[in-house]
mmCIF file of C-alpha atoms in Angstrom:
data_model
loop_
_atom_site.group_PDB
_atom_site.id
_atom_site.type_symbol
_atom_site.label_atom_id
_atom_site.label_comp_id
_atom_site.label_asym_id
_atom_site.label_seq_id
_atom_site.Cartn_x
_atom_site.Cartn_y
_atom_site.Cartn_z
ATOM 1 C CA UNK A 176 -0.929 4.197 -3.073
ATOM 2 C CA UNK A 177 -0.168 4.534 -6.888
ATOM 3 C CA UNK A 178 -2.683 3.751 -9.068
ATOM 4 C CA UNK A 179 -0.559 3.373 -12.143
ATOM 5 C CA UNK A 180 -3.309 1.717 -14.510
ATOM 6 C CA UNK A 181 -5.037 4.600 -14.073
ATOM 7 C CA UNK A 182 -2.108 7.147 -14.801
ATOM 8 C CA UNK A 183 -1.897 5.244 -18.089
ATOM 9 C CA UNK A 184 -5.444 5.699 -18.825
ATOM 10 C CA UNK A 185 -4.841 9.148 -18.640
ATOM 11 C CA UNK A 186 -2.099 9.026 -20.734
ATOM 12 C CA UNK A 187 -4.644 8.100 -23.573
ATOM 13 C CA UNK A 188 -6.975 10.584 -22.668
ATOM 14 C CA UNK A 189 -4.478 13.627 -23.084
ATOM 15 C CA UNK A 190 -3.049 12.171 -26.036
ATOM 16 C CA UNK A 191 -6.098 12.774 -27.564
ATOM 17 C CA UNK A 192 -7.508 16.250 -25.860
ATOM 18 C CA UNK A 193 -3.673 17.420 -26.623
ATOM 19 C CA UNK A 194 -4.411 17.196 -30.078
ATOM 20 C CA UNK A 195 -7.404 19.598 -29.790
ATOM 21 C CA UNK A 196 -5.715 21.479 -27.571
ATOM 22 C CA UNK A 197 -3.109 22.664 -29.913
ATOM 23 C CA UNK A 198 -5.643 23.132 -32.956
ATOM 24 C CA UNK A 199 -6.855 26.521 -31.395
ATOM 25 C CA UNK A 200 -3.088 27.781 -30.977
ATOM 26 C CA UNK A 201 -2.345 29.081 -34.454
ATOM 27 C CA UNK A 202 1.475 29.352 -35.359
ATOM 28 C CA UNK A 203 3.187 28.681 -31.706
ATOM 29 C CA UNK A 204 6.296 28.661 -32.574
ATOM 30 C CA UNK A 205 6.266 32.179 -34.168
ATOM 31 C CA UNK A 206 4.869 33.592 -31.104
ATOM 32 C CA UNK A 207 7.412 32.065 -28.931
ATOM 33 C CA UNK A 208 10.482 33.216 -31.479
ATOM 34 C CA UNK A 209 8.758 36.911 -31.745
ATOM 35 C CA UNK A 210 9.287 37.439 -27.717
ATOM 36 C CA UNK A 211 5.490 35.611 -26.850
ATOM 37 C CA UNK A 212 5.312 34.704 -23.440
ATOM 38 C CA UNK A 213 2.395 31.643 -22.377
ATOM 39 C CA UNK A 214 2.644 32.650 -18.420
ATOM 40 C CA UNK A 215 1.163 34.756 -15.916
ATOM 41 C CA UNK A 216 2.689 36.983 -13.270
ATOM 42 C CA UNK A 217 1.802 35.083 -10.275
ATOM 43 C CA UNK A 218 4.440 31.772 -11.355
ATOM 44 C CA UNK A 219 6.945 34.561 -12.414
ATOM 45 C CA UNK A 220 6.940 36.751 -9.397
ATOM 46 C CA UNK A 221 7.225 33.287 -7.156
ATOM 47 C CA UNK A 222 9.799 32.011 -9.851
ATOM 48 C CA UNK A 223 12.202 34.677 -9.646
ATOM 49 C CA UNK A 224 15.578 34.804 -11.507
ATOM 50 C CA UNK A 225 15.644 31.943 -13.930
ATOM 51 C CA UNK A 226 18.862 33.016 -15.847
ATOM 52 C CA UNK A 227 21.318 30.917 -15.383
ATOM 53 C CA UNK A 228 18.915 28.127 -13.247
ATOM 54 C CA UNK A 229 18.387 24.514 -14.154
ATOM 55 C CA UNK A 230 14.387 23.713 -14.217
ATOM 56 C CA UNK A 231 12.577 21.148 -13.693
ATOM 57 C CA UNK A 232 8.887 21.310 -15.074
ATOM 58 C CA UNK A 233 7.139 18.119 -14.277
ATOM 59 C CA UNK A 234 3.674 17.920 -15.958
ATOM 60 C CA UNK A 235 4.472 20.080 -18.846
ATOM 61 C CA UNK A 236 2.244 19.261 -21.191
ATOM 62 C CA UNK A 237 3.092 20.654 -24.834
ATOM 63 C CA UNK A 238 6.026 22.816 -23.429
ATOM 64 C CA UNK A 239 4.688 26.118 -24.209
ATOM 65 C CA UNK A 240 5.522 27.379 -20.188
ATOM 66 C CA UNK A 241 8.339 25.552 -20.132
ATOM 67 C CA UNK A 242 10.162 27.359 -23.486
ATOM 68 C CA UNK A 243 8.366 30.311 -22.085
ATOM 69 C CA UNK A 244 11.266 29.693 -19.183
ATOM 70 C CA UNK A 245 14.012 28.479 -21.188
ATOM 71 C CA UNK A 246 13.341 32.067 -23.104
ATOM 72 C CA UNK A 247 13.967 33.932 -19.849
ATOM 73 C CA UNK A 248 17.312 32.236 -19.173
ATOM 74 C CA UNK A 249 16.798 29.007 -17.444
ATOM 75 C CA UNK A 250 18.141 25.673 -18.547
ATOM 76 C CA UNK A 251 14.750 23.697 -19.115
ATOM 77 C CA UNK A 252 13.702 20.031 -18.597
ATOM 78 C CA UNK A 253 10.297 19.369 -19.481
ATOM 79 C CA UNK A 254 8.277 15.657 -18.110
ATOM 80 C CA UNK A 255 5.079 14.923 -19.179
ATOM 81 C CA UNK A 256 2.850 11.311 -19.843
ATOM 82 C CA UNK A 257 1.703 12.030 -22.505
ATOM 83 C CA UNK A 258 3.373 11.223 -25.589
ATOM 84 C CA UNK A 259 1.571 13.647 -27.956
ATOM 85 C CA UNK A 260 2.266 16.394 -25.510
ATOM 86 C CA UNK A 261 6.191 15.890 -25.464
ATOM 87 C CA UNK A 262 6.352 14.962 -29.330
ATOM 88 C CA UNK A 263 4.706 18.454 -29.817
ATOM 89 C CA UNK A 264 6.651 19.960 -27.045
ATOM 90 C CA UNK A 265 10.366 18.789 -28.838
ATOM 91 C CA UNK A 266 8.640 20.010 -32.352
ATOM 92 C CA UNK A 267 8.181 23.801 -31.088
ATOM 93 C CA UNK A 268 11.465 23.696 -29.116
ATOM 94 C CA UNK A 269 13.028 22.972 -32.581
ATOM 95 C CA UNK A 270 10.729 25.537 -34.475
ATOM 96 C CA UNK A 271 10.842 28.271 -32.182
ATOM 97 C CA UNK A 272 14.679 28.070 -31.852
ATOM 98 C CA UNK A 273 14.466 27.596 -28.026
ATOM 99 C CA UNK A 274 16.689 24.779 -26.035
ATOM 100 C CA UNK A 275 14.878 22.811 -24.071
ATOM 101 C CA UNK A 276 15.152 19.196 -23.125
ATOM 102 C CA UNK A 277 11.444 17.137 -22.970
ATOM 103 C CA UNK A 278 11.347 13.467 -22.081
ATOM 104 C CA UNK A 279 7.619 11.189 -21.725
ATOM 105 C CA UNK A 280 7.460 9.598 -18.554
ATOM 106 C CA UNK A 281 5.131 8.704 -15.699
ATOM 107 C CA UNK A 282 6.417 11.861 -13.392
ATOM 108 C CA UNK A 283 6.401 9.379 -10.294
ATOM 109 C CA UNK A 284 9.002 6.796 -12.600
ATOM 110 C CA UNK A 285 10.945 9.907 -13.858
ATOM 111 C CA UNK A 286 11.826 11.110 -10.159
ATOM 112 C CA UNK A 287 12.321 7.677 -8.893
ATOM 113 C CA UNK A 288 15.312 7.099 -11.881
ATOM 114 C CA UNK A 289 16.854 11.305 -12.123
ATOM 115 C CA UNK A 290 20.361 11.110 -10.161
ATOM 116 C CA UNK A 291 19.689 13.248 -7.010
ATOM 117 C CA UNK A 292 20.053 17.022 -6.268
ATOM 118 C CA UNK A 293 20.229 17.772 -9.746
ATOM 119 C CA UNK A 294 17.585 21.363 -10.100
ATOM 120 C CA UNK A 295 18.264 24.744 -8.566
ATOM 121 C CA UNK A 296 14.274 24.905 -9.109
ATOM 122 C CA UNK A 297 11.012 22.567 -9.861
ATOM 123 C CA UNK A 298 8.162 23.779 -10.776
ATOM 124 C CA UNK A 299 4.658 23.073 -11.793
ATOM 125 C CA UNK A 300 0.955 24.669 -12.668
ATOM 126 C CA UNK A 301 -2.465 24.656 -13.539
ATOM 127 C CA UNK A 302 -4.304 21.663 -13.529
ATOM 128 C CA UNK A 303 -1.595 19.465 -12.595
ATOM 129 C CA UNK A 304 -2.407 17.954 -9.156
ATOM 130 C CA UNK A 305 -5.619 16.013 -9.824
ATOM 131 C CA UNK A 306 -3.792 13.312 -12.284
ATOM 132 C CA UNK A 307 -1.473 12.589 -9.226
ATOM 133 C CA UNK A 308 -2.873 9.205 -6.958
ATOM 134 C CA UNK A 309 -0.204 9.679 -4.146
ATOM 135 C CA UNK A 310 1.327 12.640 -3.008
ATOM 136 C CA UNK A 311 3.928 11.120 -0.768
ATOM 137 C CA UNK A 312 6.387 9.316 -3.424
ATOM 138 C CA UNK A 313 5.674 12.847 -5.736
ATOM 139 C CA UNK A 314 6.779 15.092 -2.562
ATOM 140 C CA UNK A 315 9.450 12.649 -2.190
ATOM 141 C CA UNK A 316 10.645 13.011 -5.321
ATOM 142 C CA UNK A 317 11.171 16.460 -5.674
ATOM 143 C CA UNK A 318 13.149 16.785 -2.102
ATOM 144 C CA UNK A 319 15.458 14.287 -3.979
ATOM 145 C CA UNK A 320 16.358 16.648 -7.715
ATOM 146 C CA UNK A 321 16.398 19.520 -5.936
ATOM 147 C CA UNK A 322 19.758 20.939 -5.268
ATOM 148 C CA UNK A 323 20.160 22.113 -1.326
ATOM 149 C CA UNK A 324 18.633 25.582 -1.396
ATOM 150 C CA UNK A 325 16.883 25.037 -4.082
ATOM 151 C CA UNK A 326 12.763 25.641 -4.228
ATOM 152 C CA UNK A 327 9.623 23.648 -5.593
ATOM 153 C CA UNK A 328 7.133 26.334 -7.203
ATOM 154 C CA UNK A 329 4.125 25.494 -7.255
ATOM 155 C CA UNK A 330 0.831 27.318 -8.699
ATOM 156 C CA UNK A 331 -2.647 25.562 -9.237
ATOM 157 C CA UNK A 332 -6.385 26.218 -9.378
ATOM 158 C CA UNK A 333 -8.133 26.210 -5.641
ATOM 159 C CA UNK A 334 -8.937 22.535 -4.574
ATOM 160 C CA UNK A 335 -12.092 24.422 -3.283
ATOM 161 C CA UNK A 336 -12.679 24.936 -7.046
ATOM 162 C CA UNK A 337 -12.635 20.924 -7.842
ATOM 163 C CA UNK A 338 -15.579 20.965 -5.203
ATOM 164 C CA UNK A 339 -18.277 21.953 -7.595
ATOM 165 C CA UNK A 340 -19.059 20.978 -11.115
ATOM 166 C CA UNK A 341 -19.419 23.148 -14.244
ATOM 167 C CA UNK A 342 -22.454 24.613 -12.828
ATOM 168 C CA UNK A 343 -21.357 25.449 -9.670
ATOM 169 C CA UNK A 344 -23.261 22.537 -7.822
ATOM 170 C CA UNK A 345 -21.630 21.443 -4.748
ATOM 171 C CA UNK A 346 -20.825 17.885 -6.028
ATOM 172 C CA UNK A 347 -17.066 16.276 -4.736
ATOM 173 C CA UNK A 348 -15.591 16.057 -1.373
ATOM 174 C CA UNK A 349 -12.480 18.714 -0.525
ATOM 175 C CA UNK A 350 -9.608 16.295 0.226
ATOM 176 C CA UNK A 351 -8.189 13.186 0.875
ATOM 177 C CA UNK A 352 -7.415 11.998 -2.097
ATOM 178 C CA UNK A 353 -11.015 10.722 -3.311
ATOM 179 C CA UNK A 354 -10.547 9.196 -6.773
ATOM 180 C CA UNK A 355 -13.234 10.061 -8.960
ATOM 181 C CA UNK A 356 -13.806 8.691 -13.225
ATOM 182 C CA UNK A 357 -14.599 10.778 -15.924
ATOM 183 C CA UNK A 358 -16.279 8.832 -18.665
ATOM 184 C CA UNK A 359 -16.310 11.831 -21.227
ATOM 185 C CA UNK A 360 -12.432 12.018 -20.926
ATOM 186 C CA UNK A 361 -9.996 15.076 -20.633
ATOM 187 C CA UNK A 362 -12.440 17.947 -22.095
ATOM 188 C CA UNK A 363 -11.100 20.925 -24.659
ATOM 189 C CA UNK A 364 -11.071 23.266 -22.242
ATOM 190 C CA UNK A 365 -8.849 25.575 -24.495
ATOM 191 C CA UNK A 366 -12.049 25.933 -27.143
ATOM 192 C CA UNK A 367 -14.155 26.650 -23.654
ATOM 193 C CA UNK A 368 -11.512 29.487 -22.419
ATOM 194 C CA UNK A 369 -10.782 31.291 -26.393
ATOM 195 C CA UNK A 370 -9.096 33.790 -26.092
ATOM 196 C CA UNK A 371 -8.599 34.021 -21.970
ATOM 197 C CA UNK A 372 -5.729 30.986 -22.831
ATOM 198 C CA UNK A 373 -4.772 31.754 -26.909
ATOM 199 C CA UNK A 374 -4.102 35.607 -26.152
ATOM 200 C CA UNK A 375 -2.244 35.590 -29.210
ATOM 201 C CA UNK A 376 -4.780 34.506 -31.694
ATOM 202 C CA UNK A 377 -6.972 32.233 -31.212
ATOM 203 C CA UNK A 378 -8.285 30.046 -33.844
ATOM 204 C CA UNK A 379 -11.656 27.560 -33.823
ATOM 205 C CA UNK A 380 -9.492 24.505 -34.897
ATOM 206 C CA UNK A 381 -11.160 20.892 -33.393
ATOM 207 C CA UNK A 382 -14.991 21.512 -33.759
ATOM 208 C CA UNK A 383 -17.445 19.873 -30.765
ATOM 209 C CA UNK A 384 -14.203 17.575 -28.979
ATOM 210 C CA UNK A 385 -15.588 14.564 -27.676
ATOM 211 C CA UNK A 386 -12.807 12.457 -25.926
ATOM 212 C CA UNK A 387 -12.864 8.795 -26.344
ATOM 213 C CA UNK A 388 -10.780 7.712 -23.863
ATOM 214 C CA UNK A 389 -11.872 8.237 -19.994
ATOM 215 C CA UNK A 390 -10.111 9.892 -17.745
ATOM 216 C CA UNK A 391 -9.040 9.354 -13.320
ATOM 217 C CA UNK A 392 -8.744 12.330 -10.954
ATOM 218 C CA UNK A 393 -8.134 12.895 -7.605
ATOM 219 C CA UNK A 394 -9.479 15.072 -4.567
ATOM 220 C CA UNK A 395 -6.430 17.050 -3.029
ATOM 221 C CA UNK A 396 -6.255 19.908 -0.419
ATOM 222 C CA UNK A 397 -3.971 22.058 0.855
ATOM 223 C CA UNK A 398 -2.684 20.247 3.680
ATOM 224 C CA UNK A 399 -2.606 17.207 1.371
ATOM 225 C CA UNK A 400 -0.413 18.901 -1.072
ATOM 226 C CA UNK A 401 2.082 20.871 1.485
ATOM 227 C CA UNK A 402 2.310 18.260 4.329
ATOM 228 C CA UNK A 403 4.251 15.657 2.146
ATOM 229 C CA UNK A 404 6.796 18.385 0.847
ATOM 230 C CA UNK A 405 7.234 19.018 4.498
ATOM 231 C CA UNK A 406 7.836 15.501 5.315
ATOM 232 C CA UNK A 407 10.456 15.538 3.028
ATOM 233 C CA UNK A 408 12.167 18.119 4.301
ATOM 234 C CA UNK A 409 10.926 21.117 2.393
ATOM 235 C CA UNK A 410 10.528 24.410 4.524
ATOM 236 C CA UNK A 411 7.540 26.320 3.255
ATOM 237 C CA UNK A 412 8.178 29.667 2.404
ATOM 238 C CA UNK A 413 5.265 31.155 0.665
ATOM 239 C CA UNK A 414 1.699 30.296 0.007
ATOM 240 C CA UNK A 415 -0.831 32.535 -1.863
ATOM 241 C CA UNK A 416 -4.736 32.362 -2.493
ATOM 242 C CA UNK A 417 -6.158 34.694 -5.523
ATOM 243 C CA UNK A 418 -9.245 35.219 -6.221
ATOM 244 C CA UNK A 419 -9.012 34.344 -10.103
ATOM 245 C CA UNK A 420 -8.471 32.170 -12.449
ATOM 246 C CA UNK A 421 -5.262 32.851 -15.044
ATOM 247 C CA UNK A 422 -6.730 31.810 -18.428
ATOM 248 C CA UNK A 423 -9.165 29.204 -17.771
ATOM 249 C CA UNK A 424 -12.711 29.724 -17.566
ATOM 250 C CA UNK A 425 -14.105 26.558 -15.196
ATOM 251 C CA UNK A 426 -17.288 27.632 -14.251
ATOM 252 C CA UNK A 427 -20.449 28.303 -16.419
ATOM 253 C CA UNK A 428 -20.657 32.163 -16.260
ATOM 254 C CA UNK A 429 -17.271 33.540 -15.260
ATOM 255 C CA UNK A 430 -16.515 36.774 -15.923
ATOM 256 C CA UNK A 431 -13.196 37.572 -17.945
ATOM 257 C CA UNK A 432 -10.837 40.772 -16.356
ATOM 258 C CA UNK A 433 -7.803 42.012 -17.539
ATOM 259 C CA UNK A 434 -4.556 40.144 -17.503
ATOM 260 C CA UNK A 435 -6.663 37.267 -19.445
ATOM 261 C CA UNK A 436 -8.327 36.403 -16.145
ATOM 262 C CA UNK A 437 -11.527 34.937 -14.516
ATOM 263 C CA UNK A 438 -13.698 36.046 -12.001
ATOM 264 C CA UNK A 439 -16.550 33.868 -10.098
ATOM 265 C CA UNK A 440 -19.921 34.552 -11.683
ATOM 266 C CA UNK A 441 -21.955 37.576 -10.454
ATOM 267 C CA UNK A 442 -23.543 37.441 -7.593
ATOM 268 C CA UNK A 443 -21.439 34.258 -6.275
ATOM 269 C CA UNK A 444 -19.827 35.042 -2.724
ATOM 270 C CA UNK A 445 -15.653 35.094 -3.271
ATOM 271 C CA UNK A 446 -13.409 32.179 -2.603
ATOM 272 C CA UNK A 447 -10.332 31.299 -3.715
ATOM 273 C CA UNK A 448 -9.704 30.065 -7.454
ATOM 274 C CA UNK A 449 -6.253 29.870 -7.396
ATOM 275 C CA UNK A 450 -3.373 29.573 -4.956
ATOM 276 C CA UNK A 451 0.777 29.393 -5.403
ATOM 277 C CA UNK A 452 3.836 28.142 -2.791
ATOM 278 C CA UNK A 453 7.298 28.208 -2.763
ATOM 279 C CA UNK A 454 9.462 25.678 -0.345
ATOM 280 C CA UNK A 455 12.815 25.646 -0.570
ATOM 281 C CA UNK A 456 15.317 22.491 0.328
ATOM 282 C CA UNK A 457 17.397 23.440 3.488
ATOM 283 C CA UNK A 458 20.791 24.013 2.415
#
């Protein structure tokens, strides 16, 4: 069932971790017009051709993927709650000299309202699943923009991941949606991750973030993400586990590797950090 009071309570707490966020990313725009890219291989090899695609990226935060698209030839549509994210996300667009189209919505009320099969592609990453309270009307949604034979992409950290906390302490249950409240808010975890995320330059910006606003996730696995899309009529076509994490370092004592990624701590047995899927709409 939604849980739409608590989507809006998020929407305060990234309003304010956006704006740290985005402290610690020096001049954006000039990377982005200089050829700058803000993704990793794993969302580009499932991507595919983009020129000449129409994209949907729901959850896109302060566009820097999404014009990281548009720049490889797609025609981009960005959705994200949080109004400091998309004002941001229109201000580079304009600055950087790349089209893209960003609109602030609830992603559930966005889908519910876009005139059907409208995207040769959706896509989403990183971080994005936990904010969600139901997966059906989401999965639901994106059968209905995508165009027939078009594909949902789909890359996100591990929900065996979300089981622990920062210190690698068994703590949440795997699935099922569990909600769970974060007093302390959406965290900075750009300042946490340096230069793993800002590649480019990062800079110290925000000093000590405390969020005031608290935050709502929620528990999803696997079959709890692909089992709606299937549902609604989405044939699976991929699905990848790595054992990484692109960017983002999660867990006290990760080890950074090339390609700006993470590794468990030493000594920790391997699991999977990340995975990525591709269905496509039958047509």
């Amino acid at each position: 069932m939604l849980k739409k009071d608590l989507h809006e309570a998020n929407r305060l707490s990234w309003n304010a971790a956006t704006r740290a966020h985005n402290s610690h990313k020096g001049d954006q725009a000039r990377f982005l017009r200089e050829g700058g890219s803000t993704l990793f291989p794993e969302e580009l090899e499932l991507l595919g051709e983009l020129r000449g695609r129409s994209l949907l990226h729901l959850q896109c935060n302060s566009g820097q993927d999404t014009l990281s698209l548009a720049a490889r030839g797609a025609t981009v549509t960005g959705v994200d709650i949080s109004d400091e994210a998309i004002d941001f996300a229109r201000s580079l667009s304009a600055d950087s000299g790349i089209p893209g189209t960003f609109e602030r919505s609830d992603v559930y009320d966005w889908l519910a309202s876009t005139p059907p099969a409208r995207f040769d592609l959706v896509f989403c990453s990183y971080g994005v699943i936990g904010w969600l309270s139901d997966l059906n009307p989401w999965a639901q949604g994106i059968s209905r923009v995508l165009e027939p034979g078009g594909r949902f992409v789909y890359v996100d950290f591990h929900p065996v991941l979300w089981m622990f906390d920062e210190k690698l302490r068994l703590t949440y249950p795997y699935s099922g949606g569990h909600h769970f409240a974060e007093a302390v808010g959406v965290g900075d975890y750009v300042a946490k991750s340096g230069e793993g995320l800002v590649h480019w330059g990062y800079e110290e910006g925000v000093r000590d973030f405390k969020n005031p606003h608290p935050s709502h996730g929620f528990q999803w696995g696997l079959g709890d993400v692909i089992n709606p899309l299937m549902r609604h009529g989405l044939l699976l076509e991929r699905l990848e586990e790595y054992g990484y994490a692109n960017g983002c370092q999660i867990l006290e004592g990760m080890r950074e590797a090339p390609g700006h990624r993470f590794l468990l701590p030493e000594g920790v047995p391997e699991f999977p950090l990340m995975f990525g899927l591709s269905v496509r709409k039958p047509g």
